[in-house]
XYZ file of C-alpha atoms in Angstrom:
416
model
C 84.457 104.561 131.098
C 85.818 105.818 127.733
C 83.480 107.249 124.741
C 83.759 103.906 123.254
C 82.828 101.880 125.546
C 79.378 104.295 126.681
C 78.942 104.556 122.995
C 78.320 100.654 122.773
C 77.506 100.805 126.401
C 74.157 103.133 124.915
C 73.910 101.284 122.046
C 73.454 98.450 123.771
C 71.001 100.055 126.106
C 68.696 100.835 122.838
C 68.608 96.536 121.599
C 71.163 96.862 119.530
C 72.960 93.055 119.570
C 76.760 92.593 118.665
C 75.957 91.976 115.277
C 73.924 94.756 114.645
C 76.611 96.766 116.400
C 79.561 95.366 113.379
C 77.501 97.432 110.973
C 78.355 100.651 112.666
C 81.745 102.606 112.802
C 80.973 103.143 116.497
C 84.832 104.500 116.825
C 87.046 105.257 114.065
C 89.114 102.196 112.637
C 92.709 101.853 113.276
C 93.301 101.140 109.976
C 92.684 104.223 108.541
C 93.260 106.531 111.789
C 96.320 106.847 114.295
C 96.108 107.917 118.004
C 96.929 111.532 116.349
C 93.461 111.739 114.392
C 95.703 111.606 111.324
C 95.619 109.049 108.972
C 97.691 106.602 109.220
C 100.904 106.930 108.075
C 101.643 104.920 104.206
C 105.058 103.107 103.958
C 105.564 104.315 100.496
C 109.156 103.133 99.973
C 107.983 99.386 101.093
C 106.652 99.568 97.216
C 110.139 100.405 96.065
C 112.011 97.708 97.546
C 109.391 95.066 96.462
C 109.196 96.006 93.294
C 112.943 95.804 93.054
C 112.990 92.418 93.942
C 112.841 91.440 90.185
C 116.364 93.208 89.490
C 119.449 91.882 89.597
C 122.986 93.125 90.912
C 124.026 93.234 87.486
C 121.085 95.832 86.240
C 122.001 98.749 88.264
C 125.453 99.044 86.622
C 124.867 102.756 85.453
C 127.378 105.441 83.771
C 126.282 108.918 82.622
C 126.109 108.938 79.081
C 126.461 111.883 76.571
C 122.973 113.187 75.398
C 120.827 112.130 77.958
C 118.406 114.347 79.654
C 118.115 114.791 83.671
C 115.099 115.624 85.200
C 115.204 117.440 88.977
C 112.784 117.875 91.109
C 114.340 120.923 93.115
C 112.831 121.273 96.336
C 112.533 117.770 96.884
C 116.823 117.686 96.209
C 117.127 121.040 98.041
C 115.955 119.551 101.481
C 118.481 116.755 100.457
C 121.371 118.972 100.559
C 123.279 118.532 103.943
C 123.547 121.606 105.945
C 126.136 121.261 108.039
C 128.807 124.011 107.415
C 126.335 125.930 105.760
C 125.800 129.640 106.718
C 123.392 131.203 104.196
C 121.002 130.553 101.483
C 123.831 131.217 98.936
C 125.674 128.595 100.793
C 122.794 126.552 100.303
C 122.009 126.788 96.919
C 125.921 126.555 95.651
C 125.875 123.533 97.311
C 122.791 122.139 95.635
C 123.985 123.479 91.762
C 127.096 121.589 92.865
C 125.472 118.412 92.894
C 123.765 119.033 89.691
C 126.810 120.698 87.893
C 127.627 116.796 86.235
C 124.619 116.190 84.547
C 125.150 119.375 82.657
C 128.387 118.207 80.775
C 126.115 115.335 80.055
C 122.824 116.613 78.301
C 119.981 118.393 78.811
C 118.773 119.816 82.641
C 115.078 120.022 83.296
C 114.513 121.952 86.756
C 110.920 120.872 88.238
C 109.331 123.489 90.792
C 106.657 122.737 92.822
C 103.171 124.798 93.390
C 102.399 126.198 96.396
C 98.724 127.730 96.919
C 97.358 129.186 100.108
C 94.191 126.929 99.182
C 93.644 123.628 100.960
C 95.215 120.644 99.406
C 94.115 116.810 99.921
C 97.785 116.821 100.933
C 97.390 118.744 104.304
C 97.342 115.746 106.202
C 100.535 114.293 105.079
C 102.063 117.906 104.979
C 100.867 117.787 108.715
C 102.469 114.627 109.493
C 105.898 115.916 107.902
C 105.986 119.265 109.856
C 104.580 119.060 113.231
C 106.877 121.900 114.790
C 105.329 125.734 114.187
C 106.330 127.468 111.318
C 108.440 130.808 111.675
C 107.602 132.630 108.212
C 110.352 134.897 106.870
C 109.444 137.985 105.094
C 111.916 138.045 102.382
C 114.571 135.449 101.481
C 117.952 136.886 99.770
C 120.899 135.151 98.977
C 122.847 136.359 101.746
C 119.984 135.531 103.975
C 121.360 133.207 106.953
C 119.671 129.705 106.981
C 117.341 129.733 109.839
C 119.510 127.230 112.992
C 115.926 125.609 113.012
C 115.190 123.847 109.627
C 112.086 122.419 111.087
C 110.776 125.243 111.701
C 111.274 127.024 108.218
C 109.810 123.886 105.801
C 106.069 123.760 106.681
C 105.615 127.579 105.574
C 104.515 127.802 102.019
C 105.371 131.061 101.911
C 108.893 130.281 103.083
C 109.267 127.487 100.080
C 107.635 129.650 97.790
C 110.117 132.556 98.285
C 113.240 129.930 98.474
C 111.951 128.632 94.872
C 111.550 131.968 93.308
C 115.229 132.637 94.966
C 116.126 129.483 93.834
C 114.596 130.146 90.002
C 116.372 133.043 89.576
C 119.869 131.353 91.060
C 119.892 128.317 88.244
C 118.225 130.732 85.345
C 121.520 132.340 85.888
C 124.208 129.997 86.411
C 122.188 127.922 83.033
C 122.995 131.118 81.425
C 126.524 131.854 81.988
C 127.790 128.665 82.798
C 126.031 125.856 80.820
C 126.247 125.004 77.264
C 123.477 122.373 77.246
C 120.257 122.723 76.987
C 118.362 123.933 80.308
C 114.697 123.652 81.242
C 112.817 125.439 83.994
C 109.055 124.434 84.617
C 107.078 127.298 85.365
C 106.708 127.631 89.213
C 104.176 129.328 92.099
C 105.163 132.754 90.982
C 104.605 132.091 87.600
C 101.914 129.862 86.664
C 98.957 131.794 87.756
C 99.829 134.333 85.077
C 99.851 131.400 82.252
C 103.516 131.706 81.873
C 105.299 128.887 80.306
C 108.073 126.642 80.875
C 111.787 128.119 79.777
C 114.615 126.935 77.862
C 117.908 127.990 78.109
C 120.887 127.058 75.702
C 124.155 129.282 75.013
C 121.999 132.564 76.206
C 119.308 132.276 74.210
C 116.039 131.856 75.977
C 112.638 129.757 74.186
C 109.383 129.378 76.329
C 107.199 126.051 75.650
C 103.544 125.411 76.452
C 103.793 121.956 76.118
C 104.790 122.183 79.702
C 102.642 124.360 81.207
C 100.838 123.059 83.678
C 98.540 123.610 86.646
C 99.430 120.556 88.909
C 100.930 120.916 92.183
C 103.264 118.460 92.598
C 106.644 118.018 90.863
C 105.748 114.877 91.537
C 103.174 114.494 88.666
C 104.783 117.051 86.278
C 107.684 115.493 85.662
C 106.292 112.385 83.192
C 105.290 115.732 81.089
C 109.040 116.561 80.737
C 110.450 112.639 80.459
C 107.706 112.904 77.204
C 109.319 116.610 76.173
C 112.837 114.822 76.604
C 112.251 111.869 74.358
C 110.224 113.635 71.656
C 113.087 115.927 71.738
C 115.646 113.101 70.853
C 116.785 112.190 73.958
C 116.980 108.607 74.254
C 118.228 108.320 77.895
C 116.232 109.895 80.401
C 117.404 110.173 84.036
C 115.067 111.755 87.205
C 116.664 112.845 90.239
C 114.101 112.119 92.915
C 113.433 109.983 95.656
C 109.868 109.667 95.685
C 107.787 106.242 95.246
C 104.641 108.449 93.382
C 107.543 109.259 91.132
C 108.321 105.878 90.134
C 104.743 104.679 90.054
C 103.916 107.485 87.595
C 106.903 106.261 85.420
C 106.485 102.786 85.598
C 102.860 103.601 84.301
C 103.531 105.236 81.636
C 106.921 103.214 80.101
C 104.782 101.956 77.303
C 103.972 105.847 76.006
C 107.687 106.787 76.272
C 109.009 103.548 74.557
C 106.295 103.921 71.970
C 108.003 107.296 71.703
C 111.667 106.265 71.542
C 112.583 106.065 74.996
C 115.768 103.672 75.771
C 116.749 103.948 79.032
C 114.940 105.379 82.342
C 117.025 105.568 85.332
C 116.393 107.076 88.758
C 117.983 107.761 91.441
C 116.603 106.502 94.940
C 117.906 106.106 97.993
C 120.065 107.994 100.370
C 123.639 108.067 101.980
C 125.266 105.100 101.271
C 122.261 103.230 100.007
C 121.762 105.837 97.051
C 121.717 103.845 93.615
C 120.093 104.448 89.979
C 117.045 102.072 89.608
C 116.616 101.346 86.123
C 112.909 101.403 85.188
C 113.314 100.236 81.671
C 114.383 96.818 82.997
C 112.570 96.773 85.526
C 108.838 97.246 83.285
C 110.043 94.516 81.350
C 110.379 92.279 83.987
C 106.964 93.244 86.220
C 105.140 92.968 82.500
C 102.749 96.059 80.970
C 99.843 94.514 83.283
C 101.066 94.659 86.560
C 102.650 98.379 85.754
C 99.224 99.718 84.600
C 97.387 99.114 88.109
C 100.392 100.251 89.860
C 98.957 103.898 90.720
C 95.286 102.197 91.745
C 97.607 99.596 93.786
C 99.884 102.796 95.461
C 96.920 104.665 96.192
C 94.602 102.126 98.046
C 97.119 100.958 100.488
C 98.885 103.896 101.123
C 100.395 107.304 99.951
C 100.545 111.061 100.527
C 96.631 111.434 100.351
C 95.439 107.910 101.555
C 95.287 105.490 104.780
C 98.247 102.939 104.985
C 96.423 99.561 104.757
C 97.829 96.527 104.333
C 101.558 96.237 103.008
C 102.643 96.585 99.821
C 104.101 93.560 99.840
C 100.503 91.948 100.602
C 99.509 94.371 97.868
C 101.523 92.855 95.168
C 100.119 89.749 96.127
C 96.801 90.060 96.072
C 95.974 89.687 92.368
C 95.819 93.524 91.610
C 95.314 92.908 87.896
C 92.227 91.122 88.357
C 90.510 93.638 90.739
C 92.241 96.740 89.876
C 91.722 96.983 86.333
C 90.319 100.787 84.744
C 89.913 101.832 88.118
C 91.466 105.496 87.876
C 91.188 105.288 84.519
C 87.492 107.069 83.517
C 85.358 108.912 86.243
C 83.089 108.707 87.644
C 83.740 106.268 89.938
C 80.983 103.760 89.642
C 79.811 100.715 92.594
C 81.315 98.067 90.658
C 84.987 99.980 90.869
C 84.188 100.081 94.436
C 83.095 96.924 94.838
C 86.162 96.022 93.467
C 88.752 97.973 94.948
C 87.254 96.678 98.470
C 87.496 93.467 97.760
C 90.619 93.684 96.809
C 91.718 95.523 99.821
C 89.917 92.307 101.495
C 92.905 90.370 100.212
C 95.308 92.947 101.292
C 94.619 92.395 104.940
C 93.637 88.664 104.970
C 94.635 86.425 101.763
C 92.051 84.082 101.358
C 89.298 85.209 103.413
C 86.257 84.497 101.747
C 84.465 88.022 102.762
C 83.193 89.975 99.880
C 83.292 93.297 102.089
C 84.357 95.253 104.931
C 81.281 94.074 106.695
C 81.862 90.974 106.461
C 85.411 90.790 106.937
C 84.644 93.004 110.603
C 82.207 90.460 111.630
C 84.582 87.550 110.555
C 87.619 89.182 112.241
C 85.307 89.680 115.889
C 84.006 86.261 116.590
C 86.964 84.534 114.950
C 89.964 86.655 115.701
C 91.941 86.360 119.449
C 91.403 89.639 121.554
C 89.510 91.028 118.432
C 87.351 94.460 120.120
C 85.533 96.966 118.395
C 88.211 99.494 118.974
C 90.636 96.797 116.849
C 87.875 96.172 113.659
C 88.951 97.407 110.532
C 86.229 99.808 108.890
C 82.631 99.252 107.647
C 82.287 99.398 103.713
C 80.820 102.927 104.354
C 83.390 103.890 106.591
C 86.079 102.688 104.280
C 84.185 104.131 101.167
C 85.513 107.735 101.933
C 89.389 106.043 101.442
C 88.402 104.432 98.125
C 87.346 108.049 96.845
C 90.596 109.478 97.856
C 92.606 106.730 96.440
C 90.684 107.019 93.140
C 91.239 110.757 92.839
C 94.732 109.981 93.305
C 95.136 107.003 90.851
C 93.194 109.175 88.478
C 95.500 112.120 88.340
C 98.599 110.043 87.697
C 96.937 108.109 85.250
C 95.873 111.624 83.142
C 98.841 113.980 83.817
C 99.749 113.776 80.521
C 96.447 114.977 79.581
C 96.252 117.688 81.871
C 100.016 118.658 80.212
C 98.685 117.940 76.716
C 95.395 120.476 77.034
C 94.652 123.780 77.877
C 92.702 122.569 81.126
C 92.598 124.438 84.396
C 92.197 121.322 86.516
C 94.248 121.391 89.566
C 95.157 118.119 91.132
């Protein structure tokens, strides 16, 4: 007999009915928890592709144009670089300022660096997930260091990305300065940050540092709507980010309205890999999802699925499930109050069955056991206090996307 079973088997034992039984997470849900104790894992892209539904063939037609700015995440790029033929980290790195070398002849460069702390993150779980092998941690990283044969191996040390971004910092701060004419923008990094430092400019030599970049948050991920904003109040009118990541594209999609408002024109970025890369353009694409479906995006990504939260649902189910009417302000103010929740679990009701009349988890569970085929308690999705916990993640997450800009606009120490 399993712990399941002698937990119900005891249960049982004590007059507790079935019923009474649905009202208790006697074993933790599927739907929030693999085989692996891990949670299970989101299908971020899904949101891509559905969301690019609206497009046509016609509307990815794209052409670099002269004056536009290009925003890179770096590490995320840097583990896109193909190794093969590869001997060093010099080898490495050429390769990757290779790939970047065009957008310089084109307009501004604005390198994004991560944050690595030793702290815990609420990303540990996905980081987890990522890197399962066992981390060999070099002590120093030089250019003429040899790449390590296992990749694997090197990538879930954060001491191992921290030293390959402070390698990598001082790589591009050169090359920006004796090869590149435009305008080129480093975002203060791990190394750097903790003393207050702030972001650097480069142009013909001459260096500028800006605190309107500066900025405390981990993820290049959520820093780099801080430097689309720096790009168009700078003039730029075309802005284009190199990165492959859906939180990216939520974040931008969210806040289209602020960079139009600010003279924005064009938003492209660049998704994909191998032969399916292409440049998404966001600007048509806002237009044709509408302002309201855009704003709940980030309380949509979050509650069924990304680097923090449970995959539940799909997104396509997601999209369908009248986010604008349940979804609305949550994320926006804290705290998170019962009606929010209430809310968001109805809504994630809808997510897993359209058009079941339960108003909760509870519900739903005893709905899905006496009316579902081979439905078992090891099969129910949560209780509403099992799936609170979930909602609270996905709201801190909605929340920082939603006020990144305000964390980049104020002297605040937050950390998200």
């Amino acid at each position: 007999m399993n712990m399941t079973d002698k937990s119900i088997e005891v249960a049982r034992d004590r007059g507790l009915g079935t019923d009474d039984l649905l009202t208790y997470d006697v074993v933790p849900s599927p739907l929030l928890f693999g085989d692996d104790g891990l949670m299970t894992k989101p299908e971020k892209s899904q949101l891509v592709r559905e969301l690019e539904e609206t497009l046509k063939p016609d509307d990815y037609y794209y052409r670099h144009k002269d004056d536009s700015a290009f925003l890179i995440d770096v590490m995320a790029a840097i583990r896109r670089v193909p190794l093969s033929g590869l001997t060093s980290f010099s080898d490495l790195l050429s390769k990757f300022a290779e790939t970047t070398s065009l957008y310089h002849h084109h307009g501004r460069c604005d390198y994004i660096f991560d944050i690595y702390h030793d702290d815990p993150s609420v990303k540990d779980t996905e980081r987890l997930r990522r890197c399962r092998a066992t981390p060999v941690v070099l002590s120093s990283i030089e250019l003429s260091t040899p790449i390590p044969k296992d990749m694997p191996t090197f990538w879930p040390s954060s001491q191992n990305k921290l030293l390959l971004e402070t390698l990598a910092y001082a790589f591009l701060r050169y090359r920006s300065m004796e090869i590149h004419k435009e305008s080129t923008v480093f975002s203060s990094y791990a190394l750097t940050v903790t003393n207050g430092s702030a972001s650097r400019s480069i142009m013909e030599q001459n260096i500028t540092c800006s605190t309107s970049l500066q900025s405390q948050v981990e993820e290049a991920d959520l820093r780099i709507p801080m430097h689309v904003l720096d790009c168009v109040r700078a003039g730029h009118k075309t802005c284009v980010v190199i990165s492959n990541d859906t939180d990216v594209t939520v974040a931008l999609l969210f806040y289209m309205a602020t960079f139009l408002h600010e003279g924005l024109q064009d938003m492209w970025v660049r998704a994909g890999r191998d032969n399916t890369t292409r440049f998404v353009p966001l600007h048509i694409l806002y237009a044709r999802l509408g302002p309201q479906i855009c704003t709940v995006l980030p309380a949509l990504h979050s509650l069924t699925g990304c680097d923090i939260t449970s995959k539940i649902g799909t997104k396509k189910a997601a999209l369908k499930a009248n986010p604008v009417v349940y979804l609305q302000g949550f994320g926006a103010t804290t705290p998170l109050g019962p009606s929010s929740i209430q809310q968001a679990e109805q809504y994630l009701v809808q997510v897993i069955d359209a058009g079941n009349k339960s108003s909760n988890f509870l519900q739903l569970r005893a709905h899905q056991f006496h009316f579902s085929k081979s439905a078992s308690h090891q099969s129910l999705p949560p209780t509403s206090k099992g799936l609170e916990p979930h909602i609270y993640r996905a709201f801190f997450n909605a929340y920082a996307t939603m006020h990144v800009l305000d964390i980049g606009n104020s002297s605040s120490k937050q950390r998200i």
